[in-house]
Coordinates of C-alpha atoms (C1' of nucleotides) in Angstrom, one line a residue:
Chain W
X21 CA 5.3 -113.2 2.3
X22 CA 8.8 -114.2 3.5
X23 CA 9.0 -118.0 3.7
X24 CA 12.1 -120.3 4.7
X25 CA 12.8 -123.3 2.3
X26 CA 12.1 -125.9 5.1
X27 CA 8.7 -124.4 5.4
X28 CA 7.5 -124.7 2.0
X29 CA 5.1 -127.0 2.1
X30 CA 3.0 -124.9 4.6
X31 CA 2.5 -122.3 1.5
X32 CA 0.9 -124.4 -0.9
X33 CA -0.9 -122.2 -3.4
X34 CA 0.5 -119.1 -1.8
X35 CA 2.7 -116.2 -3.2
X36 CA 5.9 -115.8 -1.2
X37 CA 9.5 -114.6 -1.3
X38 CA 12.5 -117.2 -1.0
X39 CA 16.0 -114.8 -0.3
X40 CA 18.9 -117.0 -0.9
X41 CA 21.5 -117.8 -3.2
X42 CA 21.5 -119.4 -6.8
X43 CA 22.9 -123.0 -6.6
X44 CA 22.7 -123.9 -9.7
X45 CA 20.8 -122.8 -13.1
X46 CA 19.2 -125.0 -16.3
X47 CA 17.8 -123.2 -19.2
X48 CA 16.9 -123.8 -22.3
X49 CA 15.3 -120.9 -24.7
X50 CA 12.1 -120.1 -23.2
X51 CA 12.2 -121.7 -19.4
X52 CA 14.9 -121.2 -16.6
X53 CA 15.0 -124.0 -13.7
X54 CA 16.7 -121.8 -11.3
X55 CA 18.3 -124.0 -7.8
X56 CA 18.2 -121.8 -5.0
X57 CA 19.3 -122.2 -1.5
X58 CA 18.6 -120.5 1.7
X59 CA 20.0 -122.1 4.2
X60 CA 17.2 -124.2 5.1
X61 CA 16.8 -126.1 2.2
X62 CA 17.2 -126.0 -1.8
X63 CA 13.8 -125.8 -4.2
X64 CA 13.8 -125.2 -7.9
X65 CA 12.2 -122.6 -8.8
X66 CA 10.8 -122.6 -12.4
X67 CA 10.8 -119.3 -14.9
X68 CA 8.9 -119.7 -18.0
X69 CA 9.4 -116.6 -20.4
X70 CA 5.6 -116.1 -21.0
X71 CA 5.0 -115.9 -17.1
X72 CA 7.5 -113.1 -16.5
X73 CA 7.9 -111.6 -20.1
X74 CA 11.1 -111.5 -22.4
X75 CA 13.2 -108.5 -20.7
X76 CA 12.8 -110.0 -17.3
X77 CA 13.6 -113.5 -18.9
X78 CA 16.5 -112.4 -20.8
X79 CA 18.1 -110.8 -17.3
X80 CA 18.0 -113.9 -16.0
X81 CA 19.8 -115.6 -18.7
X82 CA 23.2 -114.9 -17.1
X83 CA 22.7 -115.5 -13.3
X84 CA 25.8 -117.6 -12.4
X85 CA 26.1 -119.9 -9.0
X86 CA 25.5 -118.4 -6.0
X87 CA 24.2 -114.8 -7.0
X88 CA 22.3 -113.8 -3.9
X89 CA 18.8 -113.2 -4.7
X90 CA 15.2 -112.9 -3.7
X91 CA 12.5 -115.4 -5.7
X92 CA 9.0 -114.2 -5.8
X93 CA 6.8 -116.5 -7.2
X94 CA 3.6 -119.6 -6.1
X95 CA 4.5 -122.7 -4.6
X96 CA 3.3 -125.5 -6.2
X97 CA 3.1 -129.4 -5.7
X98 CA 4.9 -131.2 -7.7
X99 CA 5.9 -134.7 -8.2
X100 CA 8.8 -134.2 -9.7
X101 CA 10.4 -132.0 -7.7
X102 CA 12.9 -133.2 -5.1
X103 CA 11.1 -132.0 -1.6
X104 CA 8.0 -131.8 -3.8
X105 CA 7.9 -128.4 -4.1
X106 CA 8.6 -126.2 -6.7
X107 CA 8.3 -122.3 -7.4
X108 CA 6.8 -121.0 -10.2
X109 CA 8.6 -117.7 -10.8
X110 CA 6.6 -113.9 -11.0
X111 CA 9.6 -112.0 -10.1
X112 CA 13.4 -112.2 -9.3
X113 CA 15.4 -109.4 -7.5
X114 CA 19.0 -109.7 -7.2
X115 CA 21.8 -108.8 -3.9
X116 CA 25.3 -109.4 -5.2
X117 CA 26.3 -111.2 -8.5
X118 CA 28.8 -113.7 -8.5
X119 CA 31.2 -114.6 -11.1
X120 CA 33.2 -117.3 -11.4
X121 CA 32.3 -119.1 -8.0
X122 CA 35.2 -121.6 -7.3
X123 CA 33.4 -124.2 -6.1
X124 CA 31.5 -125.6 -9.0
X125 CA 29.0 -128.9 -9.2
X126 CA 32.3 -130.9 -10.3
X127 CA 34.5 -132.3 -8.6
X128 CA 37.1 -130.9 -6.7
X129 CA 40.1 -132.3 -4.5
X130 CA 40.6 -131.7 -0.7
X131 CA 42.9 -129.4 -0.8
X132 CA 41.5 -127.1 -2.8
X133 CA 37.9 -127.5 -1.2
X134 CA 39.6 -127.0 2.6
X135 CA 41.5 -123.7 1.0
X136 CA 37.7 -122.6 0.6
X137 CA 36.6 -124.0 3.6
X138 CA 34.3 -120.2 3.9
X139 CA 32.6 -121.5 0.5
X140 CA 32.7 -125.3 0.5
X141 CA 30.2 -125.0 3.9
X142 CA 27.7 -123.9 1.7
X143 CA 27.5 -126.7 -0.2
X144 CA 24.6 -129.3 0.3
X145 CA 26.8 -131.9 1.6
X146 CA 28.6 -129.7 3.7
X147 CA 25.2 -128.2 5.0
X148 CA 23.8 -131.6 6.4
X149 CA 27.1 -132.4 8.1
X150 CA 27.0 -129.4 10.3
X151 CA 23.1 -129.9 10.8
X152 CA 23.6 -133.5 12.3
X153 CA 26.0 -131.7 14.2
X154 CA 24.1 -129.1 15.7
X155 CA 21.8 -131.8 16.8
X156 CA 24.3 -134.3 18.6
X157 CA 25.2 -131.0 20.1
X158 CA 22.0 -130.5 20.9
X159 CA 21.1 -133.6 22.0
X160 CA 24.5 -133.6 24.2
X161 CA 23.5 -130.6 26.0
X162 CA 19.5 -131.5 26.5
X163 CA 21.1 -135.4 27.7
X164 CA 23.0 -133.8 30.7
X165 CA 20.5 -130.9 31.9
X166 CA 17.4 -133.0 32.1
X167 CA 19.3 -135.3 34.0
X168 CA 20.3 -132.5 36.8
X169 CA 23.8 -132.2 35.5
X170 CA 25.3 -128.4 36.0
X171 CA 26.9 -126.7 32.7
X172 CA 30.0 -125.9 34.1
X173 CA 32.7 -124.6 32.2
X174 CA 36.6 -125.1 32.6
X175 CA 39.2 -122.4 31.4
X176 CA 40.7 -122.8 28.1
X177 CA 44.2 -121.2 29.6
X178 CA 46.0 -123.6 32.1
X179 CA 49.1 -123.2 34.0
X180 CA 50.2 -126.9 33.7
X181 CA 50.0 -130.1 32.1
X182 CA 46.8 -132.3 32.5
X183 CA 49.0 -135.3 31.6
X184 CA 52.2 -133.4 30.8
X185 CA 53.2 -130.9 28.4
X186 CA 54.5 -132.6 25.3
X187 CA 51.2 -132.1 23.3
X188 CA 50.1 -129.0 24.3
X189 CA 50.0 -125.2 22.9
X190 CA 51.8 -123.0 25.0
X191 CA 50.9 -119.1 25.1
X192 CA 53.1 -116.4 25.7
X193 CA 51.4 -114.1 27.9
X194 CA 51.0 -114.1 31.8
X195 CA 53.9 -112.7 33.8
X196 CA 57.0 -115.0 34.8
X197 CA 55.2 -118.1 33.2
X198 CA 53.9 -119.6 30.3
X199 CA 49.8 -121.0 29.9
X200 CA 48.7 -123.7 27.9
X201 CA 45.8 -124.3 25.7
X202 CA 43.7 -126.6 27.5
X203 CA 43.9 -130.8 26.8
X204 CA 40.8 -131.4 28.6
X205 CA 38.5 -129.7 31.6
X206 CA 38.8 -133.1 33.7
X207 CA 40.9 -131.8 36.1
X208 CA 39.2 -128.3 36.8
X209 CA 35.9 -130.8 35.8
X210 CA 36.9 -132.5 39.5
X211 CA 36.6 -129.6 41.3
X212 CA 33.1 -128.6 39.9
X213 CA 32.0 -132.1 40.4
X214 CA 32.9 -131.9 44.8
X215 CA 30.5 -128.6 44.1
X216 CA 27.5 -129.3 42.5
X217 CA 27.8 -133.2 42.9
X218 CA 27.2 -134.1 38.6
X219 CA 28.3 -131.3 36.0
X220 CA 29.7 -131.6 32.3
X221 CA 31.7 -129.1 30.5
X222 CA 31.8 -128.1 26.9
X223 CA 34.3 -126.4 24.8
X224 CA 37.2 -126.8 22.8
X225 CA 39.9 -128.5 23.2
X226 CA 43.6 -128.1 22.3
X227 CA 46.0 -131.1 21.0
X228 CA 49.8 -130.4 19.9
X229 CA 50.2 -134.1 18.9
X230 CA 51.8 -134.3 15.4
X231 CA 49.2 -136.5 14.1
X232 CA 48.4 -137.0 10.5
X233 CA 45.4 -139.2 10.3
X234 CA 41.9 -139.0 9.4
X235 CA 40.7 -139.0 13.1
X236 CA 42.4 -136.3 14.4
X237 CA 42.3 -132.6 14.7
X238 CA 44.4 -130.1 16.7
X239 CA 41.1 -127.7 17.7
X240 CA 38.4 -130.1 18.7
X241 CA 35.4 -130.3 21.0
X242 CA 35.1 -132.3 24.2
X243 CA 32.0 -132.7 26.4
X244 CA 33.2 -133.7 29.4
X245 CA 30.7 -135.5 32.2
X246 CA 32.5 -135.6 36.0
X247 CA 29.7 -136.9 38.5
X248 CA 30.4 -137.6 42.7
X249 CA 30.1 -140.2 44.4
X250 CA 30.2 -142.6 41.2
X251 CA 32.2 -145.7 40.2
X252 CA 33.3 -147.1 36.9
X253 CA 30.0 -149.0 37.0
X254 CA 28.0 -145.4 37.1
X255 CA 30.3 -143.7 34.5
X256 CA 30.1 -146.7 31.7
X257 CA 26.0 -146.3 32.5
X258 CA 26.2 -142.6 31.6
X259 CA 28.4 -143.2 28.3
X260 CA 26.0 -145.7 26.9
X261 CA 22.9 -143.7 27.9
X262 CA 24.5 -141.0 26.1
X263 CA 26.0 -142.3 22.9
X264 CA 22.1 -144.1 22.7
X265 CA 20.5 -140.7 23.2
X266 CA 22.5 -139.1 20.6
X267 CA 21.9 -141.0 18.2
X268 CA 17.8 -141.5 18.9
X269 CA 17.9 -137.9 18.4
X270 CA 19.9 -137.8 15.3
X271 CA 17.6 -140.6 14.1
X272 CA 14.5 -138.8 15.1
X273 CA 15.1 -134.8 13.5
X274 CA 17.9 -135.2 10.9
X275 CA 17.0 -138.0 8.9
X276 CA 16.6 -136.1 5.3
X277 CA 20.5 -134.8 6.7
X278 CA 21.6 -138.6 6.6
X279 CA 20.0 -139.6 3.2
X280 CA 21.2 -136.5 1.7
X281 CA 24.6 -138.2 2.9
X282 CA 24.0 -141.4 1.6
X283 CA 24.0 -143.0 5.6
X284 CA 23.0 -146.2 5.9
X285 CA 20.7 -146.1 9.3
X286 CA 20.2 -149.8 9.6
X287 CA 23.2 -149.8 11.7
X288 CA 22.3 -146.6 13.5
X289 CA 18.5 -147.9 14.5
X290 CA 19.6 -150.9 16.3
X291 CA 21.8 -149.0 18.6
X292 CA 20.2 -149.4 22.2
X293 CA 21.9 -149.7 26.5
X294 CA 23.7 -151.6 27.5
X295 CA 26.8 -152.2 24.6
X296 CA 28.7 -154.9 25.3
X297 CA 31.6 -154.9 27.7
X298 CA 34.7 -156.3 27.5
X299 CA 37.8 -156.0 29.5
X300 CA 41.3 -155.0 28.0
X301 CA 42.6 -158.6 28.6
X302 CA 39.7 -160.0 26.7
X303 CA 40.1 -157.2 23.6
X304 CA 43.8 -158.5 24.2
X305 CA 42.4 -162.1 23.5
X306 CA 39.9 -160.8 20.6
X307 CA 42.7 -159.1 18.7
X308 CA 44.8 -162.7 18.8
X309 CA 42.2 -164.7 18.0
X310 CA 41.6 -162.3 14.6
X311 CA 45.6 -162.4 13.7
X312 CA 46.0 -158.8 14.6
X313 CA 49.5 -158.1 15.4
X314 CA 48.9 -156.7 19.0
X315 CA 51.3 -156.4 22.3
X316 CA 50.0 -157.2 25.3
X317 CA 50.8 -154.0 27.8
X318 CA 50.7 -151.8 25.5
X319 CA 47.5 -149.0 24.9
X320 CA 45.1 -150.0 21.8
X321 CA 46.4 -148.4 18.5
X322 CA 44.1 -147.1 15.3
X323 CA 44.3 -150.7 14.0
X324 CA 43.6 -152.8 16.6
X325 CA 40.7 -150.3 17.5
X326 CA 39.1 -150.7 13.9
X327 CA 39.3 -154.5 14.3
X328 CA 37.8 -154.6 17.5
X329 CA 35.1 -152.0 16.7
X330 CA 34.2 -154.0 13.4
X331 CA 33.6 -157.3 15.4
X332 CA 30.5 -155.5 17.3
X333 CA 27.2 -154.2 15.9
X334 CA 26.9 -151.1 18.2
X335 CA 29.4 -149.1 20.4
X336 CA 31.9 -151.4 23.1
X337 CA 32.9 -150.5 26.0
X338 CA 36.8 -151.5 26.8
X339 CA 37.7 -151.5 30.5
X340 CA 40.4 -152.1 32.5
X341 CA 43.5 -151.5 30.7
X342 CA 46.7 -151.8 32.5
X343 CA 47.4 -148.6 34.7
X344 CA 50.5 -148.3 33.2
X345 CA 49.3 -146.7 30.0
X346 CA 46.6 -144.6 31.5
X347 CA 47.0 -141.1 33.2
X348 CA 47.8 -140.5 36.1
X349 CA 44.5 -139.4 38.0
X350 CA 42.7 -143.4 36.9
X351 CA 42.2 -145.1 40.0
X352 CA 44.0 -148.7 40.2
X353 CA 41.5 -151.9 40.5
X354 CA 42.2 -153.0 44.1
X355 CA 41.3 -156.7 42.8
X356 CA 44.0 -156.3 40.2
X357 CA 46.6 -153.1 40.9
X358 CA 48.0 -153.3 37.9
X359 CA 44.8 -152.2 35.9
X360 CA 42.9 -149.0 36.1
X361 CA 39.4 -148.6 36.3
X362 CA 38.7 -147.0 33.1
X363 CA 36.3 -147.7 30.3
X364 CA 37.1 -146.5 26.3
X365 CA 33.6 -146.5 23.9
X366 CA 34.3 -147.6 20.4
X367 CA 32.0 -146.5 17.7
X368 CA 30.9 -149.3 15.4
X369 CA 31.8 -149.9 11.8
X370 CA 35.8 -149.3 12.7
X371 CA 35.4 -145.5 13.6
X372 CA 37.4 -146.3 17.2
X373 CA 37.4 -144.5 20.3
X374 CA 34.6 -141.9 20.5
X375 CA 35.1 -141.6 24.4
X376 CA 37.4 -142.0 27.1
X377 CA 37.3 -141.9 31.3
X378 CA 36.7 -143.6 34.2
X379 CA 36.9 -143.9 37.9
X380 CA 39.4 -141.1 39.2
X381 CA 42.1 -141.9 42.4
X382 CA 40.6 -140.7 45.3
X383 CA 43.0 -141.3 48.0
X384 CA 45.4 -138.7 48.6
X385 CA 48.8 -140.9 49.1
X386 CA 48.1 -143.2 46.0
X387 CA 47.3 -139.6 44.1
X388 CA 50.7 -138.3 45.3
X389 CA 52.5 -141.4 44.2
X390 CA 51.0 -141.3 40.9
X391 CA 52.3 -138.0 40.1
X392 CA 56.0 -138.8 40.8
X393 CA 55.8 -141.4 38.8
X394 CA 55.0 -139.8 35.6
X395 CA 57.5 -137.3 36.9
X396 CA 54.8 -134.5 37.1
X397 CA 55.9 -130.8 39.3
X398 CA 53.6 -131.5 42.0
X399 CA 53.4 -128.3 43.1
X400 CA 51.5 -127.9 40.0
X401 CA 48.6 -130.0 41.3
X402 CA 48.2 -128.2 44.7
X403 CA 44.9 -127.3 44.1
X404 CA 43.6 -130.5 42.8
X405 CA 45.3 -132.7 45.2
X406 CA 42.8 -130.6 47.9
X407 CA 40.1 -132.4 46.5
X408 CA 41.7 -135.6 48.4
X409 CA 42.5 -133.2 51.3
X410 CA 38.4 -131.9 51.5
X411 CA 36.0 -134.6 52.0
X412 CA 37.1 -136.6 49.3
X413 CA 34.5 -138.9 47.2
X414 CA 34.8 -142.0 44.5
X415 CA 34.0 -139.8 41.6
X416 CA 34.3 -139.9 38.1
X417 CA 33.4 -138.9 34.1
X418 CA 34.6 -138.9 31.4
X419 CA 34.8 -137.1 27.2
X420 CA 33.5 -137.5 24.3
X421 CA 34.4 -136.1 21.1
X422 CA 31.9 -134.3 19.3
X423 CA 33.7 -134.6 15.9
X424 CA 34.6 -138.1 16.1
X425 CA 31.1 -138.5 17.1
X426 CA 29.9 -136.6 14.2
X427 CA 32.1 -138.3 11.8
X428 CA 30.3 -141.9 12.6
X429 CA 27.0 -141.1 12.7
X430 CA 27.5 -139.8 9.3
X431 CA 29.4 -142.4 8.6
X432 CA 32.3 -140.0 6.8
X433 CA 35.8 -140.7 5.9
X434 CA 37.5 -137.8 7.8
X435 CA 36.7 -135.9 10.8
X436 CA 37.7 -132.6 8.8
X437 CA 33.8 -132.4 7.5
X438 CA 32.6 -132.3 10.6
X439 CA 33.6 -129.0 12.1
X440 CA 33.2 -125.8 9.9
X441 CA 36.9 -124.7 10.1
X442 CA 38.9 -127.9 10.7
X443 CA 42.6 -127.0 12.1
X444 CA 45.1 -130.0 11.2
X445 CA 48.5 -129.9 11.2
X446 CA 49.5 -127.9 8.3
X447 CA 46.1 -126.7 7.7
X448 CA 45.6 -123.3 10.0
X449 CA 43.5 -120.9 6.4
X450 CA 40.9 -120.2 6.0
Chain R
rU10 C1' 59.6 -137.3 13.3
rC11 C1' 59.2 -141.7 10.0
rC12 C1' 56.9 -144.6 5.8
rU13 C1' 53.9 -144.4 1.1
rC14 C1' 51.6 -141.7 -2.7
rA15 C1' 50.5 -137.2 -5.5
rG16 C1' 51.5 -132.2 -8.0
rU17 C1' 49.9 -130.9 -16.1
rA18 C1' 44.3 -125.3 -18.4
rG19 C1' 40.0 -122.0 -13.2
rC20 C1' 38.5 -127.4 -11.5
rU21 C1' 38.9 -133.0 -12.2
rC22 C1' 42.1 -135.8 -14.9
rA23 C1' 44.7 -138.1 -19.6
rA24 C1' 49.3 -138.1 -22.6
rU25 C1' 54.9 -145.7 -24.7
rG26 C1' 61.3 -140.5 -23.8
rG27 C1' 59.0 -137.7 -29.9
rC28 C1' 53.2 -131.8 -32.2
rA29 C1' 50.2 -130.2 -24.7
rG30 C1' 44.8 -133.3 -24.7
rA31 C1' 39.5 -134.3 -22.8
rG32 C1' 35.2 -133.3 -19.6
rC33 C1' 33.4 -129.5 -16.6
rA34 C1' 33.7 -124.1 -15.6
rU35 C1' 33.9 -119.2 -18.6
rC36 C1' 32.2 -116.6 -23.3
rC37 C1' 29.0 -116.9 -28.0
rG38 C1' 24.8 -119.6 -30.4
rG39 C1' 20.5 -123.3 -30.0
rC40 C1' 16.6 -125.7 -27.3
rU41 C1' 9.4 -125.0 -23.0
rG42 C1' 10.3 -130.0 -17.8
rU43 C1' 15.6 -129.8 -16.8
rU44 C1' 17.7 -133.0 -12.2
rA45 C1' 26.1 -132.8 -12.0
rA46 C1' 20.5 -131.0 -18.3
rC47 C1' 21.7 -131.4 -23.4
rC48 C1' 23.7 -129.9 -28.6
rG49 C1' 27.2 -126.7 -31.6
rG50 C1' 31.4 -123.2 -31.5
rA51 C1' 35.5 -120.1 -29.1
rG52 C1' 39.2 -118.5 -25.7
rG53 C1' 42.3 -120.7 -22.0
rG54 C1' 49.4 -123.9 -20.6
rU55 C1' 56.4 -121.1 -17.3
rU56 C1' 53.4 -129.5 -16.9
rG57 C1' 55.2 -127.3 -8.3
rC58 C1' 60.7 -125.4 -8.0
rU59 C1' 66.1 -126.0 -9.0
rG60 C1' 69.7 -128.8 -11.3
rG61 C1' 71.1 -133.2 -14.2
rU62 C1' 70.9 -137.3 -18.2
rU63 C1' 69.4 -137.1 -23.5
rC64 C1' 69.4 -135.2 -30.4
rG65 C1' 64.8 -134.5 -27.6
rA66 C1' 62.0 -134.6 -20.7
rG67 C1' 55.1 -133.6 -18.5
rU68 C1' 57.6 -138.6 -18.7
rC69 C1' 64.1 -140.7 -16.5
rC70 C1' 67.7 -139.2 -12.1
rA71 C1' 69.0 -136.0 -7.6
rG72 C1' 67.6 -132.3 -4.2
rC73 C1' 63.8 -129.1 -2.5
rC74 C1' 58.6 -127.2 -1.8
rU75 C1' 53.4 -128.2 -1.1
rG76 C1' 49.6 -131.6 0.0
rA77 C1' 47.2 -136.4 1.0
rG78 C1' 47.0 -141.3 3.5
rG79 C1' 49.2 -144.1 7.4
rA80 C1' 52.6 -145.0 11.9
rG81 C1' 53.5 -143.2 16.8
rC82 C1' 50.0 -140.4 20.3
rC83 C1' 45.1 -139.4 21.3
rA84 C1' 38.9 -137.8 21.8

RNA sequence: UCCUCAGUAGCUCAAUGGCAGAGCAUCCGGCUGUUAACCGGAGGGUUGCUGGUUCGAGUCCAGCCUGAGGAGCCA
C-alpha cells in the first residue's frame, strides 16, 4: 500500500511502499539505515541482510544521496526513531541513481547553496521554511475570505508609476510606450475597493531598488487589503487581526516546521490584538531616549526600525509620520496637516516593517495637489483620480509582505529562505 | 552608487614571505542500532584574474572580476 511519510503512524504493523528519495545512508556490514524523504516527511528505514538476503543487500551497498526510490517494507514503533517510526525493509526498487549530489550533509556557503537553489529546496531545512509558508499563505487567504473580503487581483503590467518610476522594471513591449512591473496593486486595489466595498489582492511584486540587505528582494509577494468606507482606526484593526491570525495558524499546524528550525515560540505564543501604538513623534522620542542617532523628519531607516522593534514584545504599530515622507495618495491628519494618516507594523525581535498603509486622500483637490507636488504626469492618474470624481468614500488598506513575514515567524537571518527562487540583485540563476 | 569583508581540492576551511594541508564528499576495505555514524587506506590543486615587489608570493602592493554584509530606499 502506498503511504505518505506524514501518515506513517496510521500503518502501524502494516506493509506499505514509501517512493521518495535517499537522504542519507549508514551501513555497517550486515544492516543499512537508509534516510528517505518524500516530501512529507523523512523516516529511516532499516535493512538487515538476513531480512532481504545478501544479493539484494549487497545492491544496496552503493545507493548514494538522493537516488529516487520506492521502500517496501513494515512500519514499526520505535523509540528511537526520530518521528517514532521506522521501516523495516522487505524490498527496495530504484527510479534514477544519483552520483555525486552537490549538496551534501556538510556544510556549504550561500553562494554556492543559492547557485543550487533547484536542489538546496529539498533539504529538510529548506522544506519547513516553505511549509510555514504555505500556511501564512494560507492563513492570509482563509483571514480575508471569511471575513467577506473579495480576491481581486491587480495587473502585474502598469503604464505608470505608483510612486514614480525610479524603482521600477520597465518592459519593452506595448506600442508607443513602455509598461512597468507592478510596485504594488494599491492603486488598481482602490478601484476594486469603490466595487465590492472590502477586497485584497495577491501576487508578486516588483522592486528595482538597488538594495543589498538581508530584508530585501527584487521579486516579492504583497497581500494587499483596500476596504470602503474605513479610517486609519479600521485599517490598524485589520493589520493586527491579521498579523495575530497568522501566526495562531502557524502556531497551530506547523509546529514540528518551527522546531525542525530551531524557533523559539515563546515569543510567538504571546502574540495577541491590540499591539501597542505609538505615533512617529513618540518612536521619534523612543529612538532619543535609546541614543539612536535619528533625524527628526526624516522616514525610519533599518536601524532605527530594529531598535524600536526590539523595545516591544509583539508587533507595533507606528502612525502618523510626517506627510512629507509618505506617498502621495496618504491622506493628511486634519488635526495636524503635516502628518499623514498612516500606520507601519514592526515585527518583534528587530525584523522591522512587515506592513505598510493607511488612510488614502479622498478629496479630489487635495489628491490633485499631491500629485504636483511629487512632480507626478497627472494625466497618468486619470483613472484613479475618478475615484474622487464618483462618489468618493474615506477608504483605505494596506500590504504585507509575505516574505518578510515568513522570515520572522521563523525567525531566519535572510528573507532569501523564504521564497523558493529568491531574485536579489545579482542573483537572477537558477 | 558608496563603505566593509571574502575568494586555496567537489564542499567547508587551515597554512609566520620558505616542501600545498585537514575534515567531509568520492573510490577500496572493515563493522548488526546508526542519528552530520565510526575505523583503516587511496585518488584529488593553474591558491578568482592580470601585472608588480622579492633569491623566493596562497601570503606583500596595484588594478580588475565574483560574491557576502551594511548604507540609502522599501514590504
Amino acid at each position: 500500500m502506498r503511504a505518505y511519510i506524514a501518515d506513517i503512524a496510521r500503518y502501524e504493523g502494516q506493509q506499505v511502499t514509501i517512493r521518495g528519495w535517499l537522504h542519507n545512508r549508514r551501513s555497517s556490514g550486515k544492516i543499512h539505515f537508509l534516510i528517505v524523504r518524500d516530501g512529507t516527511g523523512f523516516i529511516q528505514a532499516v535493512m538487515s541482510k538476513a531480512a532481504v538476503g545478501d544479493e539484494a543487500f549487497t545492491r544496496a551497498d552503493h545507493l548514494s544521496q538522493e537516488t529516487s526510490l520506492s521502500v517496501a517494507g513494515t512500519v514499526r514503533a520505535d523509540a528511537r526513531a526520530r518521528g517514532g517510526y521506522e521501516i523495516d525493509v522487505s524490498g527496495i526498487e530504484v527510479h534514477g541513481e544519483s552520483h555525486d549530489y552537490p549538496v551534501t550533509p556538510k556544510e556549504h556557503g550561500v553562494d554556492y547553496l543559492l547557485d543550487r537553489r533547484h536542489l538546496w529546496i529539498r533539504s529538510e531545512r529548506q522544506t519547513a521554511i516553505l511549509r510555514v509558508r504555505h500556511e501564512v499563505i494560507d492563513a492570509v487567504r482563509d483571514f480575508f475570505n471569511s471575513r467577506g473580503f473579495i480576491l481581486c487581483d491587480t495587473p502585474i503590467f502598469t503604464p505608470a508609476a505608483c510612486e514614480g518610476t525610479t524603482t521600477l522594471f520597465p518592459v519593452q513591449y506595448f506600442e508607443d510606450t513602455t509598461a512597468f512591473l507592478t510596485q504594488s496593486g494599491q492603486l488598481y486595489n482602490e478601484a476594486n475597493a469603490m466595487a465590492l466595498g472590502r477586497v485584497y489582492c495577491f501576487g508578486p511584486t516588483f522592486r528595482a531598488e538597488k538594495s543589498k540587505t538581508r530584508r530585501h528582494l527584487t521579486e516579492f509577494w504583497m497581500v494587499e487589503p483596500e476596504m470602503a468606507y474605513a479610517d486609519l482606526n479600521d485599517v490598524i484593526e485589520l493589520a493586527e487581526g491579521l498579523v495575530a491570525s497568522v501566526v495562531a495558524r502557524v502556531l497551530e499546524r506547523r509546529r514540528a516546521e518551527l522546531q525542525i528550525l530551531e524557533r523559539d515560540t515563546a515569543t510567538l505564543e504571546t502574540i495577541r490584538v491590540p499591539f501597542p501604538r505609538i505615533t512617529y513623534d513618540q518612536a521619534a522620542e523612543l529612538l532619543k531616549d535609546k541614543g539612536q542617532p535619528f533625524q527628526y523628519g526624516t522616514d525610519l531607516g533599518g536601524g532605527d526600525e530594529t531598535v524600536l522593534s526590539e523595545h516591544f514584545d509583539r508587533p507595533v504599530c507606528i502612525t502618523h509620520y510626517p506627510a512629507a515622507v509618505k506617498a502621495f495618495y496618504m491622506k493628511t491628519d486634519p488635526q495636524q496637516p503635516d502628518k499623514a494618516l498612516c500606520v507601519d507594523v514592526l515585527a518583534p525581535e528587530g525584523y522591522g516593517e512587515i506592513i505598510g498603509g493607511g488612510q488614502r486622500e479622498d478629496d479630489l483637490e487635495r489628491l490633485q495637489r499631491r500629485i504636483q507636488e511629487h512632480q507626478l504626469p497627472q494625466e497618468a492618474f486619470e483613472w484613479y483620480l475618478d475615484l474622487r470624481r464618483y462618489g468618493t468614500v474615506p477608504h483605505g488598506g494596506f500590504g504585507m509582505g509575505i516574505e518578510r513575514c515568513v522570515s520572522w515567524i521563523c525567525k531566519l537571518e535572510h528573507v532569501r529562505e523564504t521564497i523558493p527562487y529568491p531574485r536579489m540583485l545579482y542573483r537572477l540563476y537558477p
